[in-house]
XYZ file of C-alpha atoms in Angstrom:
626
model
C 0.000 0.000 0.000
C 2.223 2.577 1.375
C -0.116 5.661 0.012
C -3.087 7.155 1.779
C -6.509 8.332 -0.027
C -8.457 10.997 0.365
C -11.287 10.802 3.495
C -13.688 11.597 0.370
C -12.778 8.976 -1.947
C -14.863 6.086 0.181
C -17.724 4.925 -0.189
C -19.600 3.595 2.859
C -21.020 -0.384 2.720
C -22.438 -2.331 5.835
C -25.255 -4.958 7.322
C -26.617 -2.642 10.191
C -24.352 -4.340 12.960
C -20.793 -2.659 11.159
C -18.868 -1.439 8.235
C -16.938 -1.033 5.674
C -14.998 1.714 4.111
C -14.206 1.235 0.081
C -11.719 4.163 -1.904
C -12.107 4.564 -5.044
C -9.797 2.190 -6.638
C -11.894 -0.702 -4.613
C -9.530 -1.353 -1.780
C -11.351 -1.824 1.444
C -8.874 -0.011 4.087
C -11.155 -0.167 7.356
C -13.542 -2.474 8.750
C -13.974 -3.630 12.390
C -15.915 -6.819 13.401
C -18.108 -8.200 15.050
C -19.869 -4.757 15.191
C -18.853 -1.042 14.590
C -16.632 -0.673 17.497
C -14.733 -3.890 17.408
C -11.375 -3.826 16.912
C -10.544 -3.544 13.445
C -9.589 -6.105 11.322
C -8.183 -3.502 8.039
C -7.151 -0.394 8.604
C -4.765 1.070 6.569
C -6.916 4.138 6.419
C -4.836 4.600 9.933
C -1.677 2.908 9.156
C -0.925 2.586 5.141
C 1.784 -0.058 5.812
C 0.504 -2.272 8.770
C -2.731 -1.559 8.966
C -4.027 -4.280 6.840
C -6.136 -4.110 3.966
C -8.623 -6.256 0.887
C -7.808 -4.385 -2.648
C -9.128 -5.841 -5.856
C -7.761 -4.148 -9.286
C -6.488 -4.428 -12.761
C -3.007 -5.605 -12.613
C -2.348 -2.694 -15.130
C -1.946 0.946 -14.396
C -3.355 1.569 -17.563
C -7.474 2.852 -16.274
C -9.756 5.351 -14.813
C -11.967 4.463 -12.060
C -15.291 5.852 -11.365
C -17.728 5.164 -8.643
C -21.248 4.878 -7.599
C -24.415 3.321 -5.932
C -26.551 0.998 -7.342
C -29.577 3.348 -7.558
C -31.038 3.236 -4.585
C -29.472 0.634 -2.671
C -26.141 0.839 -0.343
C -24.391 -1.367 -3.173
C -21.064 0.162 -4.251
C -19.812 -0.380 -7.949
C -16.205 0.570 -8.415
C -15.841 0.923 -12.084
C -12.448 0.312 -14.095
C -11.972 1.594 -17.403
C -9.541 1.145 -19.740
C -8.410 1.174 -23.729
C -8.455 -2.964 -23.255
C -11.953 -3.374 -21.441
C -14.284 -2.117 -18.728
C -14.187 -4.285 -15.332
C -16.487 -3.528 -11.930
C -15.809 -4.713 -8.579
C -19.441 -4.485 -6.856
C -19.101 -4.226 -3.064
C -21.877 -5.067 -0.221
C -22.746 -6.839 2.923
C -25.682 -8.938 2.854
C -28.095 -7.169 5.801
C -27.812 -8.640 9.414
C -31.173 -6.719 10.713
C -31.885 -9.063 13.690
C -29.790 -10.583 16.734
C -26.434 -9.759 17.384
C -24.313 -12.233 15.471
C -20.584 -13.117 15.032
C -21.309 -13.315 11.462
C -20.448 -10.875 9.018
C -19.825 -11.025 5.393
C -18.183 -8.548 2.574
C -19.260 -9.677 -0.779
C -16.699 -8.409 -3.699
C -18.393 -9.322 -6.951
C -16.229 -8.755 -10.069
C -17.340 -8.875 -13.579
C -15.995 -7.439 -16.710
C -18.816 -5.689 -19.118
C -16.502 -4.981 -21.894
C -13.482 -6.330 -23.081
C -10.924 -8.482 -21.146
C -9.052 -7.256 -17.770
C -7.167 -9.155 -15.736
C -7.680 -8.055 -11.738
C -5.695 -8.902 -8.891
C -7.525 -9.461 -5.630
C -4.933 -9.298 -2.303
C -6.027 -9.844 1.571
C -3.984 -8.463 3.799
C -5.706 -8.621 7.086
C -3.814 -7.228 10.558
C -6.195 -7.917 13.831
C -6.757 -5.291 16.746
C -5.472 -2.591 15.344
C -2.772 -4.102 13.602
C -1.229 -4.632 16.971
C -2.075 -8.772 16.841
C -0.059 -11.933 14.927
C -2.617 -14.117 12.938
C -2.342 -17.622 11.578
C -3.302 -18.997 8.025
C -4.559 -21.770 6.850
C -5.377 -22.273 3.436
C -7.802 -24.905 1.392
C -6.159 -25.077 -1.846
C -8.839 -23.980 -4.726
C -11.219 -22.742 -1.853
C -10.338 -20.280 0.303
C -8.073 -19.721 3.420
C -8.967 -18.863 7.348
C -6.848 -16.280 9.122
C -7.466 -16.162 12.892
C -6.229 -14.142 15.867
C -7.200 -15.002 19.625
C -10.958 -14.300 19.162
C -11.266 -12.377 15.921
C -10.831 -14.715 12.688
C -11.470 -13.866 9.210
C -12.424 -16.573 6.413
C -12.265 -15.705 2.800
C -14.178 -18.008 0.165
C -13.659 -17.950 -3.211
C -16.530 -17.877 -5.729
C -16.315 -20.232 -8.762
C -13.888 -19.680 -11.248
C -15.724 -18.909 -14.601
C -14.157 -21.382 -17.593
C -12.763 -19.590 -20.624
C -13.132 -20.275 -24.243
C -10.593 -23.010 -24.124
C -11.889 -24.853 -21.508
C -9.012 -23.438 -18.837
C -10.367 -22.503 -15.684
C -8.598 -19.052 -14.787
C -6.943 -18.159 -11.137
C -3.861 -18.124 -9.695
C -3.496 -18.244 -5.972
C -0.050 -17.249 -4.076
C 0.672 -16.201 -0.317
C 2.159 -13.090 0.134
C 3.609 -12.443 3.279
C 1.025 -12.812 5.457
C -1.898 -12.665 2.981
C -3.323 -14.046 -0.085
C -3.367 -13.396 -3.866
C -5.783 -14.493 -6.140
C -5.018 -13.290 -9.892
C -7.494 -13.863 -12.504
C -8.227 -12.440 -16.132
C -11.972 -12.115 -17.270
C -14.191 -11.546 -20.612
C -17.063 -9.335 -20.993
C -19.742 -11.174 -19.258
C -18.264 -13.095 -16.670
C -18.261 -12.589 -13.017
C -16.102 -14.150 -10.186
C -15.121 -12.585 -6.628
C -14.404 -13.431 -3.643
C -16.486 -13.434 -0.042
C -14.863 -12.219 3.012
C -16.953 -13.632 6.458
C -15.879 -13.023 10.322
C -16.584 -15.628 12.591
C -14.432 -18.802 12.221
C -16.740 -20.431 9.623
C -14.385 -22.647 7.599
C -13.648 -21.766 3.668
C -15.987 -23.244 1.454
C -16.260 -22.392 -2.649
C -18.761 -20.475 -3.303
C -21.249 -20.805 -6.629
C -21.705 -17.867 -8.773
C -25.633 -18.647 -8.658
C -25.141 -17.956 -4.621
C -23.620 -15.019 -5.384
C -26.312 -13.879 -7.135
C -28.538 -14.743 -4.625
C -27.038 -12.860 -2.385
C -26.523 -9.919 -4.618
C -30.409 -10.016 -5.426
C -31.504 -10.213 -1.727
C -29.545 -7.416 -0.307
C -30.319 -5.187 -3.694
C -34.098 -6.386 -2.513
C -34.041 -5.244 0.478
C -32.360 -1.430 0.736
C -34.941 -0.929 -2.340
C -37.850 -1.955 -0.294
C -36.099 0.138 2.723
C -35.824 2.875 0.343
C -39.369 2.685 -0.996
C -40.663 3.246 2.414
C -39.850 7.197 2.880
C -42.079 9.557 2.680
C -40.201 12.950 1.107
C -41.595 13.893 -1.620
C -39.359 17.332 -2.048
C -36.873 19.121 -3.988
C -33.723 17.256 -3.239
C -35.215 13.336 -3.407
C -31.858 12.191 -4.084
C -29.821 14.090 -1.294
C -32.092 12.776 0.900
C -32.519 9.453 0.268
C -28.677 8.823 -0.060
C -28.641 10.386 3.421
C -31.171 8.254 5.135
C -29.510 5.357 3.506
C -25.724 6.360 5.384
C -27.982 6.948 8.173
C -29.037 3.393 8.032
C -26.185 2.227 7.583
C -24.527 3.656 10.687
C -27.479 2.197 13.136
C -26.938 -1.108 14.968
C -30.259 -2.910 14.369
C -30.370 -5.505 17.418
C -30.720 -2.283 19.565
C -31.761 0.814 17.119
C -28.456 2.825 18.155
C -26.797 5.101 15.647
C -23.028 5.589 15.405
C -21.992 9.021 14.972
C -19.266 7.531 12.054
C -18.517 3.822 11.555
C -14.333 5.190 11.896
C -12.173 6.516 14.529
C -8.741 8.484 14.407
C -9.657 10.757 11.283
C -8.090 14.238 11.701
C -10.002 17.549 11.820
C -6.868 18.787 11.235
C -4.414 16.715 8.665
C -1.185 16.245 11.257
C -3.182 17.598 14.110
C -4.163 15.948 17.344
C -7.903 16.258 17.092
C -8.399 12.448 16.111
C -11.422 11.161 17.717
C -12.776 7.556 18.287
C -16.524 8.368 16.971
C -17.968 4.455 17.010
C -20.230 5.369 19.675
C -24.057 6.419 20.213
C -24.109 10.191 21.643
C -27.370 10.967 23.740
C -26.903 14.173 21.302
C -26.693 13.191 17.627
C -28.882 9.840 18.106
C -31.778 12.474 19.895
C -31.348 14.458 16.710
C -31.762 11.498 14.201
C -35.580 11.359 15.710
C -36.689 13.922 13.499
C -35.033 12.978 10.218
C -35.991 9.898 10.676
C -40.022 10.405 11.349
C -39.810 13.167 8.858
C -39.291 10.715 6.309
C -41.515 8.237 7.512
C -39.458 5.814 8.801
C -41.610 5.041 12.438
C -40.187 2.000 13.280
C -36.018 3.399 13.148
C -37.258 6.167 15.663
C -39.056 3.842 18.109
C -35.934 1.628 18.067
C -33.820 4.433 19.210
C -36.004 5.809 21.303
C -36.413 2.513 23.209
C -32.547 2.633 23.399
C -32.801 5.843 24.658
C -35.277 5.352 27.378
C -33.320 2.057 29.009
C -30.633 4.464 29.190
C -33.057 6.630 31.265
C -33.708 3.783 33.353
C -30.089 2.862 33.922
C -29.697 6.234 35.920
C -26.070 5.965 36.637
C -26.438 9.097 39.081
C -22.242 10.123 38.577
C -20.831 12.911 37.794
C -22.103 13.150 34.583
C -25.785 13.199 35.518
C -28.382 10.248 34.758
C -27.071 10.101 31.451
C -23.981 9.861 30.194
C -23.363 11.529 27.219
C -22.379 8.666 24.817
C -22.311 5.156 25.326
C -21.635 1.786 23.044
C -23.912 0.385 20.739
C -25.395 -2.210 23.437
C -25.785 0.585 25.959
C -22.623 -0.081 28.037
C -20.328 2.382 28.828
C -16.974 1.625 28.959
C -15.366 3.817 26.503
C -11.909 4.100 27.954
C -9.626 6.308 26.005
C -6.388 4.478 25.112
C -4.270 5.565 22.122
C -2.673 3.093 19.678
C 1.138 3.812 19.362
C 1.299 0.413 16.751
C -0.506 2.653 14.143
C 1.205 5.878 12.552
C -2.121 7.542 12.128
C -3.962 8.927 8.719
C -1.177 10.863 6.365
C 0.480 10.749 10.179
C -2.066 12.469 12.308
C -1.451 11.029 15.887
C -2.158 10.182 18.618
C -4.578 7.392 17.443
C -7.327 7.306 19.946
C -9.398 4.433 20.654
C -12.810 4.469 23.118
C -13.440 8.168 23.876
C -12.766 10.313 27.302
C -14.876 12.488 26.863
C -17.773 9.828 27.682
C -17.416 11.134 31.139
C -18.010 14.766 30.967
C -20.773 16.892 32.033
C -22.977 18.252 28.999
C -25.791 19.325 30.117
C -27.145 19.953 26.657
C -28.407 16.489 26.362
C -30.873 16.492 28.580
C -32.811 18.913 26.225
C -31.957 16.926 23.170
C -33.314 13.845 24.661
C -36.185 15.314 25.896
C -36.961 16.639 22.768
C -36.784 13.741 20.873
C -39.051 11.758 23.307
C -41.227 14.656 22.945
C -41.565 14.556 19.414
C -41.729 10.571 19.446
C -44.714 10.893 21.657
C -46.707 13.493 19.241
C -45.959 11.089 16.598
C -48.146 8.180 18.748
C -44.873 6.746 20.833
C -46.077 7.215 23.891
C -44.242 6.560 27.061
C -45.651 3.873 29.382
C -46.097 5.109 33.516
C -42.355 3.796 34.440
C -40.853 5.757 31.680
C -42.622 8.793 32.544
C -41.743 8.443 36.597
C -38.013 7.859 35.331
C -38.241 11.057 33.278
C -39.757 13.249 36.217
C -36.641 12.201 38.116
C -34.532 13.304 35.367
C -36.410 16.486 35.306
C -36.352 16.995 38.269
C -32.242 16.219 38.481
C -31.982 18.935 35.687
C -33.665 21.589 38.072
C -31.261 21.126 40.582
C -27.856 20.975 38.223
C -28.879 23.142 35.460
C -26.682 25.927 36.638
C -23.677 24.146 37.058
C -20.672 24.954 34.393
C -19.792 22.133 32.491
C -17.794 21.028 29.124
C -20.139 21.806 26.435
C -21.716 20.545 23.129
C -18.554 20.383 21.767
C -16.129 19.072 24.216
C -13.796 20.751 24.554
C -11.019 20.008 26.870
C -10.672 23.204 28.323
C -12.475 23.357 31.655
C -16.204 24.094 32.618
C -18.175 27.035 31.885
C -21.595 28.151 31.724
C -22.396 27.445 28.477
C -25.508 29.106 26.993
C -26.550 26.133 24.833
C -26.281 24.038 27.920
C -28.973 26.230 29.138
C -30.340 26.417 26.420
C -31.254 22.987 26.005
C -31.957 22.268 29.659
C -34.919 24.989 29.080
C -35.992 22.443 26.230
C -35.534 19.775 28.905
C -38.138 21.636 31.017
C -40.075 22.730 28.473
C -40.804 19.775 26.885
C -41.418 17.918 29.956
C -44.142 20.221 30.731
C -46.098 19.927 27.611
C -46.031 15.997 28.072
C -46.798 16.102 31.468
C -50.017 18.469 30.442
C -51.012 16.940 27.046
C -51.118 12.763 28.395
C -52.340 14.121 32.198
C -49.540 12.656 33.714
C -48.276 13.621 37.398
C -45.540 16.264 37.707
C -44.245 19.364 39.869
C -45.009 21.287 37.269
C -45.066 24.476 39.066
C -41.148 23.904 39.807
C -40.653 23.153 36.308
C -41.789 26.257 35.152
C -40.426 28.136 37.763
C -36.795 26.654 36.688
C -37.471 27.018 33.134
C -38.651 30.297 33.339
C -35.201 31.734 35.464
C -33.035 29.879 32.802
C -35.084 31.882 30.315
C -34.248 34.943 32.340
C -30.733 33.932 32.630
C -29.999 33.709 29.198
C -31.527 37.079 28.306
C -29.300 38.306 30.639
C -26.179 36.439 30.612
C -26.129 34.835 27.419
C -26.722 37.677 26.080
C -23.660 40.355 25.417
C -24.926 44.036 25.039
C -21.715 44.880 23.250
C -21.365 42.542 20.741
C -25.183 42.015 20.070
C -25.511 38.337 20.174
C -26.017 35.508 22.253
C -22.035 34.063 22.784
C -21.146 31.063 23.976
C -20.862 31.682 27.467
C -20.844 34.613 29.938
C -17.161 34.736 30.467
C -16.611 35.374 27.038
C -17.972 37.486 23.905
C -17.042 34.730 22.036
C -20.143 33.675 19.129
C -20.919 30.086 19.101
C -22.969 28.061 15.799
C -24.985 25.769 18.610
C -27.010 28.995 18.862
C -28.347 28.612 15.224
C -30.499 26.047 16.921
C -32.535 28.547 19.267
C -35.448 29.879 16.942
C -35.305 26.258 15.320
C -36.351 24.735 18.773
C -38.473 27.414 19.879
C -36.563 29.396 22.494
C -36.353 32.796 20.434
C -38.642 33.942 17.597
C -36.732 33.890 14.013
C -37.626 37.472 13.647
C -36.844 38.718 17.039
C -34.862 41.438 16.942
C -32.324 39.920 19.564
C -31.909 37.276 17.076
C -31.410 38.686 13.911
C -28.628 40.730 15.543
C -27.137 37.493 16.521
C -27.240 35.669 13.539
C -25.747 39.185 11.629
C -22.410 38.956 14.007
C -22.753 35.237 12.808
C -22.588 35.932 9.569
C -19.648 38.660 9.782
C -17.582 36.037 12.087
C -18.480 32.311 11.544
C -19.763 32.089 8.095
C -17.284 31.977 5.434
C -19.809 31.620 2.336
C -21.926 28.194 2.945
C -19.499 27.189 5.031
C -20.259 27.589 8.915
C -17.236 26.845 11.977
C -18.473 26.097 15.126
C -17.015 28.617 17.104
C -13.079 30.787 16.744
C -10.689 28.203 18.963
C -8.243 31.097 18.714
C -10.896 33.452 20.408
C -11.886 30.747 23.073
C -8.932 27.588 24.078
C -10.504 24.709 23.937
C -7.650 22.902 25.233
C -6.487 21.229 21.890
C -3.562 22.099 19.363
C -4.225 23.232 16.430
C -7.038 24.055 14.083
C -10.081 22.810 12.354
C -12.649 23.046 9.461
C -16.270 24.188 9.380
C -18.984 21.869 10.530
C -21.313 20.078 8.212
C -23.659 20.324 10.729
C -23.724 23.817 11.381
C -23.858 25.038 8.269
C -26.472 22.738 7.674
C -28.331 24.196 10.782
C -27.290 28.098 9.560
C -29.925 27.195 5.910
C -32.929 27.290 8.604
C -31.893 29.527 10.654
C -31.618 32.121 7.442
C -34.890 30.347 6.043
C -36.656 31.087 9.622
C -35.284 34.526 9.629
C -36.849 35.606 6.617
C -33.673 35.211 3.963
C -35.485 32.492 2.011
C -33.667 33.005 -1.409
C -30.244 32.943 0.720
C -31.176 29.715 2.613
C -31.944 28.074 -0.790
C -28.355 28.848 -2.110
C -26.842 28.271 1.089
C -28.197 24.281 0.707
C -27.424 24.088 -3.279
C -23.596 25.589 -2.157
C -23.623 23.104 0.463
C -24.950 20.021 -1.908
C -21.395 21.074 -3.935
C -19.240 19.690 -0.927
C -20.450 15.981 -1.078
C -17.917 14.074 -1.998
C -18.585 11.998 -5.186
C -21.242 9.826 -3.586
C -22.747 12.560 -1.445
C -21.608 11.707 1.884
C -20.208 13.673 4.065
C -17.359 13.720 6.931
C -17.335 15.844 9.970
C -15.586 19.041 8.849
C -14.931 20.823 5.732
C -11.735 22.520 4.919
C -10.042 25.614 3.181
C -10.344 23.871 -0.269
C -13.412 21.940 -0.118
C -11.594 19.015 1.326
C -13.447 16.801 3.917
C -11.898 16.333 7.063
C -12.213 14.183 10.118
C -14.157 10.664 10.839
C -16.425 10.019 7.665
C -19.160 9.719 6.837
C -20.235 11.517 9.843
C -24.770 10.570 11.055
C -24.472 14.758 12.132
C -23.973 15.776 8.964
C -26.804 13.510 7.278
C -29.501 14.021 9.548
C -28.772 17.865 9.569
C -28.768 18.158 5.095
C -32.328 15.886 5.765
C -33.299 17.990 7.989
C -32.634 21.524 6.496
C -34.040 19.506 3.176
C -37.146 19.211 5.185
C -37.804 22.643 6.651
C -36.693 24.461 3.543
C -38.980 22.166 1.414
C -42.099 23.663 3.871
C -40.628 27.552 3.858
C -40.397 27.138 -0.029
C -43.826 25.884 -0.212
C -45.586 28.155 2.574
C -43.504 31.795 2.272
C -40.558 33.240 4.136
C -40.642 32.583 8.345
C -43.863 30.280 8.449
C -43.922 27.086 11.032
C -45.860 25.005 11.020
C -46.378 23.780 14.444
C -46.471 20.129 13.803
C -44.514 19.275 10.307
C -41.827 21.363 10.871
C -39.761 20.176 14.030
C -43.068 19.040 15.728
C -42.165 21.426 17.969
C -44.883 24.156 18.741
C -42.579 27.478 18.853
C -45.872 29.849 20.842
């Protein structure tokens, strides 16, 4: 290998329990098994020489590639073209949407549609992080087993197809500590290779079972697909999105990954390389609304049954009754470790596995979870009388702690404060628990709600708010602007039009907005305790088209979006960050920035259709902003 691509030239490819990454000359360079936060088993996205890797291509360096989706499906084709023929390598995992299994397969189906080519298949495999030995063992003509303590990976060939002379093509070496397989092809014929974790022996697989399996999982993300309900502008966009989304949820609970990678850089060199194979309280609570916006019911309930068993769990630390991320299966034991055995993506280090900033205080959540139950409910998920006791306690643990500094939405590593979007969202947190509470009848000290809710309100006007610089900043010991805050008239908490607001999103505009583009806040203007720099945020510039939609700059927020479309990388997903030169940056593709373009999709879809600044109470947000 020895050369790293660009975050942007992947493609994403899974079976709702992990996944795989796939650059655009078809080499598969991470994937991590049994599930998304297993140790990987390739991963020369973080280490180009030992971090192990599956690459099928033309033995010549004679072609062009190209890439795409199957329409409508999350099937990757990986096209080669070139003066002697045109050859595909069509990537997928056959979907595991049930029980937690062992069990995982990568299906690389190669076929030439024009002409000859002769392709070159190599598995280079290097356990837990490339840090573990492996054994071999081979069945000659079949396939071979590599294994390592508990993680084992089996690769089974599919049946050779027979040439014109009757000579069955393939040619199998070990390299190193891999496998080879070399084979030429004629227009028409289709061989590959199928990559399973789990132990199961090597068996030869027929080309009619590959089909099968090619048929089945086309089946189903087409019948997935067919079940949304967006009928707007950007059909596409949005789909493609709520596909990734998909794709980055763990079915046997409903939890979504905020990015199937860890250790991608914000900041190419730069130590901001997080471990993001997690489920935050925050993004998940957010992924409520694309998801029922679109019509997909069941993916909502899911989570927010997941969500609610974390309400249950009440650890009662120092983080609160929630902690703000957790794994897949709702454990939390996301100990930060770094991995010295891998030299890091284009050599950003450290590498950082599990995540330490599971532990800190973000009082944001609360809201953000509340919100999403909330909205859940209105949309007939209604909580049962244990969940609604569990959530009083909550409530009424936000009352007491809401005016304690903490780390923040983004955190940062740079000591408490008292954030305003923390606030913020624990006046959501009250807010919403109070129209629940008086909607289903249920019993609550509601008069203590509202009397909290109500001083955080008054807080905010007065300490969130800086008379100087005309704008809600991110904190009150600081004049510092903050793009969280582009989420205040979207949630309810200020009118669009208000003239507090509109100042606010004006010094926005001057400070944080460089064209579509959106940062999150100036590091250089507030220490966040982290070298370096970073890009803009998907998200927030995502979040920035309806907050200039809501605010009456309807023509702007539509340009905004179409500028923002241009930044997809070839496939239209999406990493974390953006940089200087339209480069994407950090762990990719990243559920924020999806569920943010579906959302803005949605909302600017209804301003479009209704004029400038209306809400709709129910449609837009479900969230009732009088």
């Amino acid at each position: 290998m020895g050369e790293y691509p660009n975050i942007a030239d992947h493609g994403l490819i899974g079976d709702l329990q992990t996944a795989a990454l796939v650059d655009t000359n078809a080499t598969i360079d991470w994937f991590c098994a049994p599930r998304f936060d297993a140790p990987s088993v390739f991963g020369s996205l973080l280490d180009a020489e030992r971090g192990g890797f599956c690459s099928v291509r033309p033995t010549t360096d004679d072609y062009v590639t190209r890439q795409l989706y199957l329409p409508n499906t999350a099937i990757l084709i990986t096209r080669f073209m070139s003066e002697a023929g045109v050859g595909e390598v069509i990537d997928f995992m056959p979907v595991t949407d049930g029980e937690a299994t062992d069990r995982h397969r990568i299906v690389r189906m190669v076929r030439v549609v024009r002409g000859s080519m002769t392709f070159e298949a190599e598995i280079q495999p290097r356990f837990d992080y490339g840090r573990a030995t492996h054994t071999m063992e081979p069945d000659v003509g079949v396939g071979v087993r590599f294994s390592s303590g508990a993680q084992s990976l089996t690769v089974h060939r599919v049946g050779e197809p027979v040439h014109h002379g009757g000579q069955q093509a393939g040619r199998v070496e070990v390299v190193g500590d891999g496998l080879r397989i070399t084979g030429t092809l004629e227009a028409g014929e289709i061989t590959g290779v199928v990559l399973e974790s789990g132990g199961a022996p090597p068996t030869r697989v027929t080309r009619d079972e590959l089909m099968t399996m090619f048929l089945e999982t086309t089946r189903y993300w087409r019948d997935w697909n067919s079940q949304s309900s967006y009928r707007g502008r950007w059909r596409e966009v949005v789909a493609r999105s709520a596909m990734t989304l998909k794709l980055m949820t763990y079915a046997p609970t409903g939890a979504l990954v905020a990015a199937p990678t860890a250790g991608l850089p914000e900041q190419v060199g730069g130590e901001r390389n997080w471990d993001y194979r997690y489920t935050w309280i925050r993004d998940a609570s957010f992924s409520v609304y694309s998801l029922l916006s679109l019509g997909y019911v069941e993916e909502a309930e899911a989570f927010v049954e997941w969500l609610m068993a974390r309400v249950h769990e009440s650890v009662g630390e120092g983080s609160g009754p929630l902690k703000i991320m957790y794994r897949v299966d709702g454990t939390s034991d996301l100990i930060e470790e770094t991995v010295d055995d891998l030299a890091g993506y284009r050599g950003s280090t450290p590498v950082r596995i599990g995540n330490g900033a599971a532990d800190q205080l973000q009082l944001d959540i609360y809201g953000e979870a509340m919100d999403s139950i909330h909205l859940a409910d209105t949309h007939g998920l209604q909580l049962p009388h244990a969940g609604w006791v569990k959530l009083s306690e909550m409530l009424d643990w936000v009352c007491d702690n809401w005016n304690t500094p903490e780390e923040g939405i983004w955190e940062t590593r740079g000591g408490r404060q008292n954030f305003t979007y923390g606030r913020f969202m624990s006046w959501i947190a009250l807010d919403r628990g109070i129209r629940l509470a008086v909607l289903r009848g249920r019993p609550a000290p509601i008069l203590r709600w509202r009397e909290q809710r109500d001083a955080i309100y008054e807080q905010i006007m007065t300490n969130g708010w800086h008379a100087e610089r005309r704008a809600f900043v991110q904190h009150d010991a600081t004049d510092v602007l903050d793009a969280s805050l582009l989420l205040m008239p979207l949630m309810g908490f200020v009118a669009p039009r208000d003239p507090m607001w509109l100042a606010t999103l004006a010094a926005m505009d001057t400070e944080l907005v460089s064209d579509s583009l959106v940062y999150r806040y100036n590091p250089s203007a507030s220490p966040d305790g982290l070298l370096g720099s970073e890009g803009t945020f998907t998200l927030c510039s995502f979040w920035y088209v309806d907050a200039l939609a809501r605010s009456g700059y309807l023509e702007e927020a539509q340009l905004v979006f179409e500028k923002m479309l241009t930044y997809a990388n070839h496939l239209g997903l999406y990493a974390e960050e953006i940089g200087l030169t339209g480069e994407q940056l950090g762990n990719f593709p990243q559920a924020f920035s999806h569920l943010s373009l579906i959302n803005a999709a949605v909302n600017l879809d209804y301003q479009l259709d209704h004029g400038s600044g209306f809400v709709d109470p129910v449609l837009v947000s479900g969230r009732r902003t009088t």
